[in-house]
XYZ file of C-alpha atoms in Angstrom:
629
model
C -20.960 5.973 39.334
C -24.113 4.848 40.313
C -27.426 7.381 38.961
C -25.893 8.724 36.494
C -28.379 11.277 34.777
C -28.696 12.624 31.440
C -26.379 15.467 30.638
C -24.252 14.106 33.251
C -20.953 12.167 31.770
C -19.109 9.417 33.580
C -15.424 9.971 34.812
C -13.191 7.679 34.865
C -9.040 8.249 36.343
C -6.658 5.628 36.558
C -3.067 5.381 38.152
C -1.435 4.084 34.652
C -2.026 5.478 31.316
C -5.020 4.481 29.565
C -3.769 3.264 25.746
C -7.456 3.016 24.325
C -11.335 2.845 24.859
C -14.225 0.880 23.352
C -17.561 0.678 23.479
C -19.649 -2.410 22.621
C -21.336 -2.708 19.373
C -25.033 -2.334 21.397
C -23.078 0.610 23.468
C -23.737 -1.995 26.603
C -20.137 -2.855 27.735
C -17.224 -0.551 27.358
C -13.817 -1.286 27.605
C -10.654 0.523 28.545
C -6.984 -1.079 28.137
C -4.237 0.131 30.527
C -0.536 0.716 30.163
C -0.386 -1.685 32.992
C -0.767 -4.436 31.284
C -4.355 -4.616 32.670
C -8.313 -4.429 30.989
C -10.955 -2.928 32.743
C -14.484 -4.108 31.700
C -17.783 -1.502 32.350
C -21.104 -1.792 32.212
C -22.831 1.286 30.976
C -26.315 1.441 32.330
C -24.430 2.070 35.937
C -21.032 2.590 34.814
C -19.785 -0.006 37.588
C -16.687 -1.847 36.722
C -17.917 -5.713 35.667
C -14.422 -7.367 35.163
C -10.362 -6.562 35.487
C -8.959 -8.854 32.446
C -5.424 -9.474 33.498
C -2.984 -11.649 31.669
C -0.444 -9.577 29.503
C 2.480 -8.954 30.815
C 3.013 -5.498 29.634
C 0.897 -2.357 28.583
C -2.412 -3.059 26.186
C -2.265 -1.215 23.138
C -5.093 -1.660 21.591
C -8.873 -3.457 22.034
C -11.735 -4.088 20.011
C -15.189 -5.870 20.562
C -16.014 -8.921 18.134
C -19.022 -7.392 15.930
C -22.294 -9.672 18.290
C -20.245 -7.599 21.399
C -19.459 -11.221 22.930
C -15.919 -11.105 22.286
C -12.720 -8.783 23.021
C -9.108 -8.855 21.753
C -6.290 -6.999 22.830
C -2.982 -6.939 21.791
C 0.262 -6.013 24.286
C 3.653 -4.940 24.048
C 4.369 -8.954 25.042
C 3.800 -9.336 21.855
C 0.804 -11.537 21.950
C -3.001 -11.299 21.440
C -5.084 -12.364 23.920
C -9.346 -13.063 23.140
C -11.692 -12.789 26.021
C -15.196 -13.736 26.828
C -17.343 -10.658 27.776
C -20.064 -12.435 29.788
C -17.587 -14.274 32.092
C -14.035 -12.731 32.049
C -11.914 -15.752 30.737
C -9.036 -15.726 28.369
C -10.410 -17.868 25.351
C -6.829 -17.943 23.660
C -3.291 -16.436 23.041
C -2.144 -15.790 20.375
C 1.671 -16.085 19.942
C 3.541 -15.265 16.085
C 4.460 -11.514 16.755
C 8.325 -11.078 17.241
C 7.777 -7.514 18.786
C 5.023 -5.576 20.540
C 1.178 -5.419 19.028
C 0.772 -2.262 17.401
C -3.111 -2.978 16.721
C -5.834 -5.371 16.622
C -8.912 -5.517 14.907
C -11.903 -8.072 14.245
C -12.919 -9.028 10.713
C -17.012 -8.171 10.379
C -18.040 -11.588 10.220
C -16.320 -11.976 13.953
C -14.371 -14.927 12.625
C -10.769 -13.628 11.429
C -8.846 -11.224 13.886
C -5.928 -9.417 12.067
C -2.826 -8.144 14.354
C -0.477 -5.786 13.296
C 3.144 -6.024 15.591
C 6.319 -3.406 15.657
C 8.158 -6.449 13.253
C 6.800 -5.106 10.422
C 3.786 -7.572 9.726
C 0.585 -8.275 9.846
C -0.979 -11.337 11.081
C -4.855 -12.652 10.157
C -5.832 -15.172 12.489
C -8.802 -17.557 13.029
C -11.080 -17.304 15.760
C -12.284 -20.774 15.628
C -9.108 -22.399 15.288
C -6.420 -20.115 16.291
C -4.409 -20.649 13.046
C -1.988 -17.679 11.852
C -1.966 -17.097 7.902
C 1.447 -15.792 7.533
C 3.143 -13.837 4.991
C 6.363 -15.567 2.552
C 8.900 -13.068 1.339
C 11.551 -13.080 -1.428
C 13.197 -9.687 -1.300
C 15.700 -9.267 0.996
C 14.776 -5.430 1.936
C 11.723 -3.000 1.783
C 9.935 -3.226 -1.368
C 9.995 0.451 -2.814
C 7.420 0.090 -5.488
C 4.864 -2.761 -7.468
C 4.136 -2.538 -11.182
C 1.116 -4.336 -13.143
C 2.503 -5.771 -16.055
C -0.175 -4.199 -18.947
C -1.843 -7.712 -19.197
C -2.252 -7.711 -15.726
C -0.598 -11.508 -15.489
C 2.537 -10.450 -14.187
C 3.974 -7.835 -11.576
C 7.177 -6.156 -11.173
C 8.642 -4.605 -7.657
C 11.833 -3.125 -7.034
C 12.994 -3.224 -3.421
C 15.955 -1.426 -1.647
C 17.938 -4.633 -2.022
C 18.725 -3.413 -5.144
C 16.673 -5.712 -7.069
C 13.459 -6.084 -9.314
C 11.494 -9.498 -9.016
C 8.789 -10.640 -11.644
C 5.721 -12.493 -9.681
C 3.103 -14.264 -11.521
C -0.547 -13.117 -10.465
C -1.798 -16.772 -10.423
C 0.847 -18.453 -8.407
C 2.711 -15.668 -6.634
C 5.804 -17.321 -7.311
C 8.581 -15.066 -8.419
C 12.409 -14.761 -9.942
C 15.246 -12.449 -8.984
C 16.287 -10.279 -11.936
C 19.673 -11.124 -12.021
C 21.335 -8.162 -12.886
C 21.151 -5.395 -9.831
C 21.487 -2.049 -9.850
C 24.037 -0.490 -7.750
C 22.033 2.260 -5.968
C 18.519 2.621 -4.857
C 15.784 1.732 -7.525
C 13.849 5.255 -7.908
C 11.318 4.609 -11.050
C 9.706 1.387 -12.133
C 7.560 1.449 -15.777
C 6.147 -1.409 -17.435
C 5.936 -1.056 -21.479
C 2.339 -0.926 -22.504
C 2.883 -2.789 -26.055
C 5.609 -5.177 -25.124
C 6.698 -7.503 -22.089
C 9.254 -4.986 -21.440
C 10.258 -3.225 -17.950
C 12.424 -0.643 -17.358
C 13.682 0.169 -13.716
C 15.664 3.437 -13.191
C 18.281 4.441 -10.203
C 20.596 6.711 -8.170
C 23.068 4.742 -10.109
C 22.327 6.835 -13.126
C 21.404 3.634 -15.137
C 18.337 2.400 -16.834
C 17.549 -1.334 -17.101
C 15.606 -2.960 -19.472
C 13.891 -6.744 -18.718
C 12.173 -9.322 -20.429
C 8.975 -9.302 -18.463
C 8.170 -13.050 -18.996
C 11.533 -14.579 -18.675
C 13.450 -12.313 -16.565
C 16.394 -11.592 -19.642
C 18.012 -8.851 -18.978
C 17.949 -6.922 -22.185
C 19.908 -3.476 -22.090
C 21.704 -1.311 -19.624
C 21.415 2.557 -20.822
C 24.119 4.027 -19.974
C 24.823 7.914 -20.947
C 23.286 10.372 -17.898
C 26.004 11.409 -15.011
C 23.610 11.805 -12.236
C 20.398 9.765 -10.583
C 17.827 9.284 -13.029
C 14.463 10.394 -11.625
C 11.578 9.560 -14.528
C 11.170 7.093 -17.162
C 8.125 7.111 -19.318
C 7.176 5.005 -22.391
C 5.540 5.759 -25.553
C 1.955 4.976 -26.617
C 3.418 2.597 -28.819
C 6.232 1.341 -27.024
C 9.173 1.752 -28.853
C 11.233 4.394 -27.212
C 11.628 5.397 -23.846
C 12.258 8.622 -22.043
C 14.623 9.712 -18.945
C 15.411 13.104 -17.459
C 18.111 13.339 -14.635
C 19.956 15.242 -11.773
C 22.295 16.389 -14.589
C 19.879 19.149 -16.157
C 18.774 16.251 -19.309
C 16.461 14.495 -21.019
C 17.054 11.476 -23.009
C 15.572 9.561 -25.469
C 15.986 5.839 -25.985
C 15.295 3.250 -28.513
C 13.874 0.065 -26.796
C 15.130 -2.950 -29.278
C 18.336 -1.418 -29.498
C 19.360 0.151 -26.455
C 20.639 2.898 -27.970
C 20.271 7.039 -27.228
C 18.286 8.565 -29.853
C 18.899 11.776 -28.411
C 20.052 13.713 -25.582
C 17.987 16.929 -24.858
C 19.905 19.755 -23.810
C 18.559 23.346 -22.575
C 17.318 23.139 -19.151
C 19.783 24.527 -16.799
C 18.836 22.850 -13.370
C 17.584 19.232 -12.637
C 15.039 17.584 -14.490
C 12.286 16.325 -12.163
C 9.399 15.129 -14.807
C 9.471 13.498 -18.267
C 6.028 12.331 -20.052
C 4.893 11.562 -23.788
C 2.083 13.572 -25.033
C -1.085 10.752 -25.765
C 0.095 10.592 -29.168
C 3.913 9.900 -28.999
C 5.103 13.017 -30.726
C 6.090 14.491 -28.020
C 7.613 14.998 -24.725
C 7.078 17.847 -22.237
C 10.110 17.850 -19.670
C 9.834 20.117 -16.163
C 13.033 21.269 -13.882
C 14.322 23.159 -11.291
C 15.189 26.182 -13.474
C 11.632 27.144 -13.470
C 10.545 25.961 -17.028
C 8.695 23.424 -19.211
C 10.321 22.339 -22.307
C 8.248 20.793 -25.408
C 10.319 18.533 -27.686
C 9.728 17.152 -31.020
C 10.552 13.129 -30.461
C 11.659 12.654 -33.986
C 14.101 15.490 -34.588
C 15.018 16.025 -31.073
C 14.617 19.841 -31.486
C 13.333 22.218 -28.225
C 10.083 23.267 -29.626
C 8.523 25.978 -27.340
C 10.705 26.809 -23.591
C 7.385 27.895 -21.908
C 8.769 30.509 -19.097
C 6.603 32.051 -16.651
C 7.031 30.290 -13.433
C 8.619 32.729 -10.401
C 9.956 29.194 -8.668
C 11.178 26.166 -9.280
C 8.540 23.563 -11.209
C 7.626 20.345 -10.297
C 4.948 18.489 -11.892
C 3.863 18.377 -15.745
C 0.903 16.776 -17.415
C -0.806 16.638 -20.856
C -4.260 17.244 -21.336
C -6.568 13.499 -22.931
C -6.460 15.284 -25.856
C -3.324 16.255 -25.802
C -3.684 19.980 -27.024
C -3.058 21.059 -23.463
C 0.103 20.685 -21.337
C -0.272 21.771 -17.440
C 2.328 22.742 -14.870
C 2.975 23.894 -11.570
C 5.433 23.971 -8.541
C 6.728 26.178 -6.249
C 5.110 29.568 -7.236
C 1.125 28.405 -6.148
C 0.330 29.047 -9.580
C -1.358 26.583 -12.887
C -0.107 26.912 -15.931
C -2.028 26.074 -19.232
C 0.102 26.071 -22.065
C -0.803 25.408 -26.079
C 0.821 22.828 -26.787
C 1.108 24.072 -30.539
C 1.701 28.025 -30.137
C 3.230 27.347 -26.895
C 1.637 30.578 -25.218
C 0.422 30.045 -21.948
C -3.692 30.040 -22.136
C -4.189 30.679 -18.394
C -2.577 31.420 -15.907
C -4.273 29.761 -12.430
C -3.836 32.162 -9.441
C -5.672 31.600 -5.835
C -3.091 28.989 -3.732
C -1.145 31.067 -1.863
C 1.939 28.008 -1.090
C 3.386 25.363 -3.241
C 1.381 22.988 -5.703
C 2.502 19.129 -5.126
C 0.185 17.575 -7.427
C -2.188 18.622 -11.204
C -4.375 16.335 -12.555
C -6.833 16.533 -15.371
C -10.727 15.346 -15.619
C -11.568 12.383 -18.115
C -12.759 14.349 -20.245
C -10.055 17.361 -19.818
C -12.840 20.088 -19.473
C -11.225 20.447 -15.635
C -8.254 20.284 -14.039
C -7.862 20.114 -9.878
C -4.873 21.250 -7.601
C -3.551 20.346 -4.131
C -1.287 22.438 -2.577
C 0.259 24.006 0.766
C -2.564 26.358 1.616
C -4.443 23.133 2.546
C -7.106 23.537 -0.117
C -7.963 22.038 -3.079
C -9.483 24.283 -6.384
C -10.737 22.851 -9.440
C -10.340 25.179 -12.543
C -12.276 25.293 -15.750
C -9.897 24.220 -18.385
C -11.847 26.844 -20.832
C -12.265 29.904 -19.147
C -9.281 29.520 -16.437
C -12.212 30.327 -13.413
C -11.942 28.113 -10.408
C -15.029 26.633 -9.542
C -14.830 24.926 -7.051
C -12.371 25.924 -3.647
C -12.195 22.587 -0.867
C -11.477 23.815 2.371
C -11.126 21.105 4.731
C -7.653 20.123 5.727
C -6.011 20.743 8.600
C -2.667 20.971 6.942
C -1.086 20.743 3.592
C -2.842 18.929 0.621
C -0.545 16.823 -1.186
C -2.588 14.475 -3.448
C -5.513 14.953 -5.411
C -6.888 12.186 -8.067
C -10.482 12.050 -10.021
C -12.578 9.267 -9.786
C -13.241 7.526 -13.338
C -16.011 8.942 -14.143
C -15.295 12.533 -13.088
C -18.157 13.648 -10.717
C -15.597 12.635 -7.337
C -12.386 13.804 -6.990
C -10.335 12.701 -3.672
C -7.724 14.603 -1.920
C -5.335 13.385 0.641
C -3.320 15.414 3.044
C 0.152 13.481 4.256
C 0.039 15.522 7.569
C -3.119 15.747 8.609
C -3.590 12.095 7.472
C -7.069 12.016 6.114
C -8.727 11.036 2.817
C -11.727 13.764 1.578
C -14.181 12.801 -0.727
C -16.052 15.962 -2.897
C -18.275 16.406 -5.200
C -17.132 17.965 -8.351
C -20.690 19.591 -9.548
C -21.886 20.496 -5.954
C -18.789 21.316 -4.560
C -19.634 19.452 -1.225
C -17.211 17.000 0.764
C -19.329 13.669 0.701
C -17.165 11.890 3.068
C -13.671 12.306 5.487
C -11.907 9.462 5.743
C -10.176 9.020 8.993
C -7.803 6.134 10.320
C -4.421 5.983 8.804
C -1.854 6.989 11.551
C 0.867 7.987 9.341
C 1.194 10.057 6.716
C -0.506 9.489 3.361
C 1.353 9.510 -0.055
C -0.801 7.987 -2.786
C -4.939 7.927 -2.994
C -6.256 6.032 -5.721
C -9.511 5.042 -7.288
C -10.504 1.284 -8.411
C -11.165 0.962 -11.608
C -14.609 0.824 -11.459
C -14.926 3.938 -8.824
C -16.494 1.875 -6.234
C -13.341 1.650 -4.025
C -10.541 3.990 -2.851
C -7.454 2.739 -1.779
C -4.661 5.272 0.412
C -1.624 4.536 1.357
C 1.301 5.479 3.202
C 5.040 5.287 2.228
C 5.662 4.379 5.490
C 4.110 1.613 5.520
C 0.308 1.775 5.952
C -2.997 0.811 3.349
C -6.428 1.160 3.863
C -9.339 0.315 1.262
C -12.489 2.309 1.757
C -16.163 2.306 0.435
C -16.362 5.454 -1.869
C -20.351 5.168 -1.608
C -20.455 5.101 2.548
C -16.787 5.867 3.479
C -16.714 2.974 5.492
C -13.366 0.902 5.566
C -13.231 -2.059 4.379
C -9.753 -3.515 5.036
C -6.412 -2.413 6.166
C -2.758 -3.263 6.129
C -0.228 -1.721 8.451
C 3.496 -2.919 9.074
C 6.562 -0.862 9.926
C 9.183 0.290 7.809
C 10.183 2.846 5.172
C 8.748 1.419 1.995
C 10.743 3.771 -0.197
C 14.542 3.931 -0.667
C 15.096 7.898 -0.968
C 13.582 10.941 -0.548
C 11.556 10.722 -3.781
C 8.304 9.496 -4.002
C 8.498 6.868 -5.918
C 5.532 4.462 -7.669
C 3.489 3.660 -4.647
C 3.173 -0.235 -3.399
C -0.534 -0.042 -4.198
C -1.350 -1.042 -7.266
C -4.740 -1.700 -9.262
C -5.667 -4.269 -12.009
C -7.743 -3.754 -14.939
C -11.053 -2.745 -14.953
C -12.968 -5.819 -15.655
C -11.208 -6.990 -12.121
C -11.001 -6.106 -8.770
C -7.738 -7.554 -7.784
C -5.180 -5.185 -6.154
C -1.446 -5.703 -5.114
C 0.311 -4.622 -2.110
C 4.336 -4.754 -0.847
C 5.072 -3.371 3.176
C 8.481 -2.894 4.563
C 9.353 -5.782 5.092
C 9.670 -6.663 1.391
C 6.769 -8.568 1.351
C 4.246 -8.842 -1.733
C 0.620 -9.923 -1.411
C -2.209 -10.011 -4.416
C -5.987 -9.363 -3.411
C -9.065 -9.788 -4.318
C -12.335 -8.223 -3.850
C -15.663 -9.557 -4.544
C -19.181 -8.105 -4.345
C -21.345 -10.986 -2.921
C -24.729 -10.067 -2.646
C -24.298 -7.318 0.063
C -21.276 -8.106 1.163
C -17.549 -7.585 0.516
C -15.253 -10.288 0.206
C -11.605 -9.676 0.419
C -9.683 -12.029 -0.306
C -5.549 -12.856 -0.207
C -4.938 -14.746 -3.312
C -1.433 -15.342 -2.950
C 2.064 -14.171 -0.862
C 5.456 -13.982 -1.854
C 7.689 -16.878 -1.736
C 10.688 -17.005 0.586
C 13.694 -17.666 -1.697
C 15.515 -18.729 1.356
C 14.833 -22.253 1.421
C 14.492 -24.368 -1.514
C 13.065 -28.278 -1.096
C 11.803 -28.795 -4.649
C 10.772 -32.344 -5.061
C 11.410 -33.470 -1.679
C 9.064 -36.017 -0.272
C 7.529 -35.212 3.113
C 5.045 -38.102 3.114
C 6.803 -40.506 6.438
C 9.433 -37.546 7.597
C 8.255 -37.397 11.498
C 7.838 -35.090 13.377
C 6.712 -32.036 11.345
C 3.637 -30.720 12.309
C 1.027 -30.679 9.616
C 1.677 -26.964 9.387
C 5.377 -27.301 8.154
C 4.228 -30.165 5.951
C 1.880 -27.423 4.292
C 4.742 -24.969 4.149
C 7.278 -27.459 3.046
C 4.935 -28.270 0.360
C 4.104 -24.575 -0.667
C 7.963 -24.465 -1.230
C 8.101 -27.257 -3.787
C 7.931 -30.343 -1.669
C 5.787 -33.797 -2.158
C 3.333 -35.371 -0.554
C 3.797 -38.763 -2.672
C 7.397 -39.733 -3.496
C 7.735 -39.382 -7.339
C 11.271 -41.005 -7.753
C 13.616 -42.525 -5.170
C 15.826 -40.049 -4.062
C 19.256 -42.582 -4.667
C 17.902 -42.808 -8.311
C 17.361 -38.962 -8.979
C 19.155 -37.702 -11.279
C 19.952 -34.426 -9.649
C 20.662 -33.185 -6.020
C 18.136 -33.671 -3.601
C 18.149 -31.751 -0.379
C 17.862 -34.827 2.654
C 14.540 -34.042 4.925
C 16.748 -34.005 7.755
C 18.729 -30.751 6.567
C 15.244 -29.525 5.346
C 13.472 -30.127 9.362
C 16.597 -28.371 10.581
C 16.827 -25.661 8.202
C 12.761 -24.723 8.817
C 12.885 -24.912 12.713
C 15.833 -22.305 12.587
C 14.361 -20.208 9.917
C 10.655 -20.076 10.378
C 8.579 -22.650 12.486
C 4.354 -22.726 13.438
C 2.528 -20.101 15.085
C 0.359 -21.620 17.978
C -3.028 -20.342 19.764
C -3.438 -21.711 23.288
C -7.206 -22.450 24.486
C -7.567 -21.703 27.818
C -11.126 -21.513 27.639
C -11.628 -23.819 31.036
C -9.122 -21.275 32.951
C -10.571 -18.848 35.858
C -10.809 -15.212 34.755
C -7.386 -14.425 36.873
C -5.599 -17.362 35.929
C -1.582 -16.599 34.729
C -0.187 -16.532 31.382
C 0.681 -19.863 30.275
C 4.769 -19.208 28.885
C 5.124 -20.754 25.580
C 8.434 -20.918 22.801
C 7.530 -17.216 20.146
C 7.874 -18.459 16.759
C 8.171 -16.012 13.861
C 5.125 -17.659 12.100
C 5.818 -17.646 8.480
C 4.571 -21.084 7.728
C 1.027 -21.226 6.123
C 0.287 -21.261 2.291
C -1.048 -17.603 1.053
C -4.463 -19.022 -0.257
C -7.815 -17.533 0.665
C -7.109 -15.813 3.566
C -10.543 -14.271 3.351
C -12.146 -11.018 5.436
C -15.841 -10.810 4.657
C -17.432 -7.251 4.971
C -21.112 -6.277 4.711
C -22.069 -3.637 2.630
């Protein structure tokens, strides 16, 4: 492919599939990774082939360059990562902590952290320099279906399809098992925002109340005959309300436990419960194609607001809370008086169903997302739409405001994308493209600098709402939700005097991050991982045991163990697990990771075998991915 002229492009064809392409950061070198296992190296002033990088034992799925160009990894359906040297074709290292095939690879900016992402559900950050894996702990048993900030922000609360909810403390990441379970799949998760109170709500048609700081179980209410699919709180925290499969709504007192009321009238399932912002009352949606309005403290219907041709989904107060908003099935908006009851406006334009409402800060707008693949924003006042955003290439499911109000970002779960727009202008600022499954949940940081999406299914990705550029991602495998309802996302921001963010994946996993602004750069930074419950060596001393590896001696000691004996173990007063059941118990459940330099090896030299470990063994501190700005 020698010559080649401008206007003229380069053709490549090979015998085996090729799995992906990448150019060089200076656009020198490109690279293209074969199904056969194989890497072919070009160099692009002549297009002639500079080096075969062979090695992996099956197909390549995916490449990237280091950020300086002089660096490639690759990752293989052998499950390991390999890092090669441009200039002269050797294998650097392997990288071996994957159970199942590498589903992606990527370089941190800084060139010195490469993350992995493998078909077993997690994802792997490892050093360049050294080779070490940073691997993830885990406590529940099964997916994690949702992650709750406790109002404080010094505590978190996830329900998993184990049937559980764990408490985790933000500064240590350790956690305890609630100890009561619920006997089908957790659906809702709320945190009380005047109390250390949670409530978790199921298909088992219970609702659980917890102490958030001890773990107490507090209250089971018991009283609705089918799954309960919303609870919501009051402003002030002293009731709570459900609605159900089995056409209710109910309203609870908090200290007591007991049912204030059960609210009768719809005729069809209840999908969505919410206070109005000043805890008087509740506006309830169903299936029978109405909104009800109820006075919390009589319990009386006060308005059945008809007018919907199909079922209704979604209900939402105005800030001020004059205003109550619905939609669903029929394409339409619905602004309702919240005193008279008479429906204000009626919003007509999507032709297909309306998944998600939300209002502006300041309530003067409210935006749509629907089936038509657009997204409209309406003036509040005069029922016009203002604005229509046609951009998707299939349905638009989410749609959120930034803080602030002049953004608003809608996601698309089919078409997979993120769009940014500008409320005043009208104009899409930025498309944010990447995830490769479908997206449930887009949310702004606090502050509105940051966006985070995310995918039920397993994937997260944190993007600059200024340049659109993303900064970080997280990808496993797995269902992370328990039914067919969307339930609170495993994405979850803290306060806004913060950036600190939490994250759970399939595998049950929970992770707390933070992200700093240094200068003009990004830090992100894992604070802390879940704990495995699994194996417990409190107080054991680890100081002469031999043979452990300094990397079980730091996971032994994440889990509770010593480095300096405190008290002899035949004069403890309680029962102390022996090292020797401790050594055995960590090599069968979760031994070290290992990277094998190979840097002095010819370009063709074989893949040296070595034992796959599953890798879980380092202590969830600092494992830090710095991004420039």
């Amino acid at each position: 492919m020698k010559d080649v002229q401008f206007g003229e492009l380069p053709f490549l064809k090979y015998d085996h599939t090729v799995e992906q392409c990448a150019y060089s950061p200076d656009g020198t070198s490109f690279t293209v990774a074969l199904s056969d296992g194989n890497i072919n190296v070009y160099t692009t002033s002549n297009w002639e082939k500079t080096w075969i990088l062979r090695g992996h034992e099956f197909g390549v799925t995916s490449i990237a360059y280091s950020p300086n160009g002089n660096q490639i990894v690759s990752g293989s359906e052998d499950s390991t990562i390999r890092v090669w040297d441009v200039a002269e074709g050797h294998c650097l290292y392997i990288f071996i902590g994957h159970t199942r095939g590498i589903r992606s690879v990527a370089y941190s900016p800084q060139g010195n952290v490469v993350a992995s992402r493998g078909s077993d559900g997690t994802l792997q950050l490892w050093d360049v320099e050294t080779g070490e894996c940073r691997q993830t702990m885990t406590g529940h048993t099964a997916k994690v279906t949702m992650i709750l900030y406790s109002p404080k922000g010094d505590c978190i609360a996830s329900a998993s399809s184990d049937k559980t909810v764990r408490l985790w403390n933000v500064g240590s990441g350790s956690s305890r098992k609630i100890s009561k379970d619920h006997s089908g799949g957790i659906i809702g998760l709320k945190y009380s925002p005047k109390r250390n109170q949670v409530a978790s709500c199921s298909l088992d048609s219970t609702i659980q109340l917890w102490d958030a700081l001890t773990g107490v179980h507090s209250h089971t209410l018991t009283g609705h005959r089918g799954s309960v699919y919303t609870i919501s709180y009051s402003p002030q925290g002293d009731q709570l309300v459900s609605c159900s499969d089995d056409y209710t709504v109910r309203l609870w007192d908090v200290e007591s436990g007991s049912c204030l009321y059960t609210l009768t009238g719809h005729t069809n399932s209840v999908y969505d419960v919410t206070f109005s912002p000043r805890g008087d009352q509740i506006a309830s949606i169903s299936d029978d194609k109405t909104v009800r309005l109820w006075d919390v403290s009589t319990g009386e219907c006060q308005h059945v607001l008809t007018g919907h041709s199909s079922y209704a989904l979604v209900v939402t107060y105005s800030p001020q809370g004059n205003q109550v908003a619905s939609a669903g099935g029929d394409g339409t908006v619905r602004l309702w008086s919240v005193e008279t009851g008479v429906c204000q406006h009626s919003l007509t334009g999507h032709s297909e169903r309306i998944h998600k409402i939300v209002y502006s800060p300041n309530g003067n707008q409210i935006a749509s997302a629907s089936d038509d693949m657009t997204v409209r924003l309406w003036d509040v006042k005069t029922g016009m739409c203002s604005h229509i955003f046609i951009g998707h290439q299939r349905e638009a499911t989410r749609v959120v405001y930034s803080p602030r109000g002049h953004q608003i970002a809608s996601a698309s779960f089919h078409d997979k994308t993120v769009r940014l727009w500008d409320t005043e202008s009208g104009e899409c600022l930025h498309t944010l493209i990447g995830h490769e499954k479908g997206i449930d949940v887009v949310a702004y940081s606090p502050r509105g600098n940051l966006i985070a999406s995310w995918s039920a299914y397993g994937e997260a990705r944190l993007w600059d709402v200024k340049t659109g550029d993303c900064y970080w991602t997280l990808n496993h495998d797995g269902l992370t939700r328990s039914t067919g309802w969307a339930t609170s996302h495993p994405f979850v921001w803290m306060s806004a005097d913060i950036n600190f963010f939490i994250t759970g994946d399939g595998g049950g996993s929970v992770r707390g991050w933070e992200v700093r602004k240094e200068q003009d750069r990004y830090r992100i930074c894992m604070r802390w991982r879940s704990t495995n419950g699994q194996l417990t060596v409190e107080d054991a001393c680890v100081q002469d045991v031999q043979g452990l590896s300094d990397l079980n001696k730091r996971l032994l000691k994440q889990r509770g163990a010593t480095g300096e004996p405190t008290v002899r173990l035949r004069e403890a007063g309680k029962n102390v697990m022996t090292m020797a059941s401790v050594v055995s118990k960590l090599k069968s459940s979760s031994s070290n990771t290992e990277a094998l330099n190979l840097s002095n090896l010819p370009p063709t030299a074989p893949a040296i075998s070595s034992t796959r470990h599953s890798g879980q063994t380092v202590p969830a501190t600092d494992a830090e991915i710095t991004i420039e700005d």
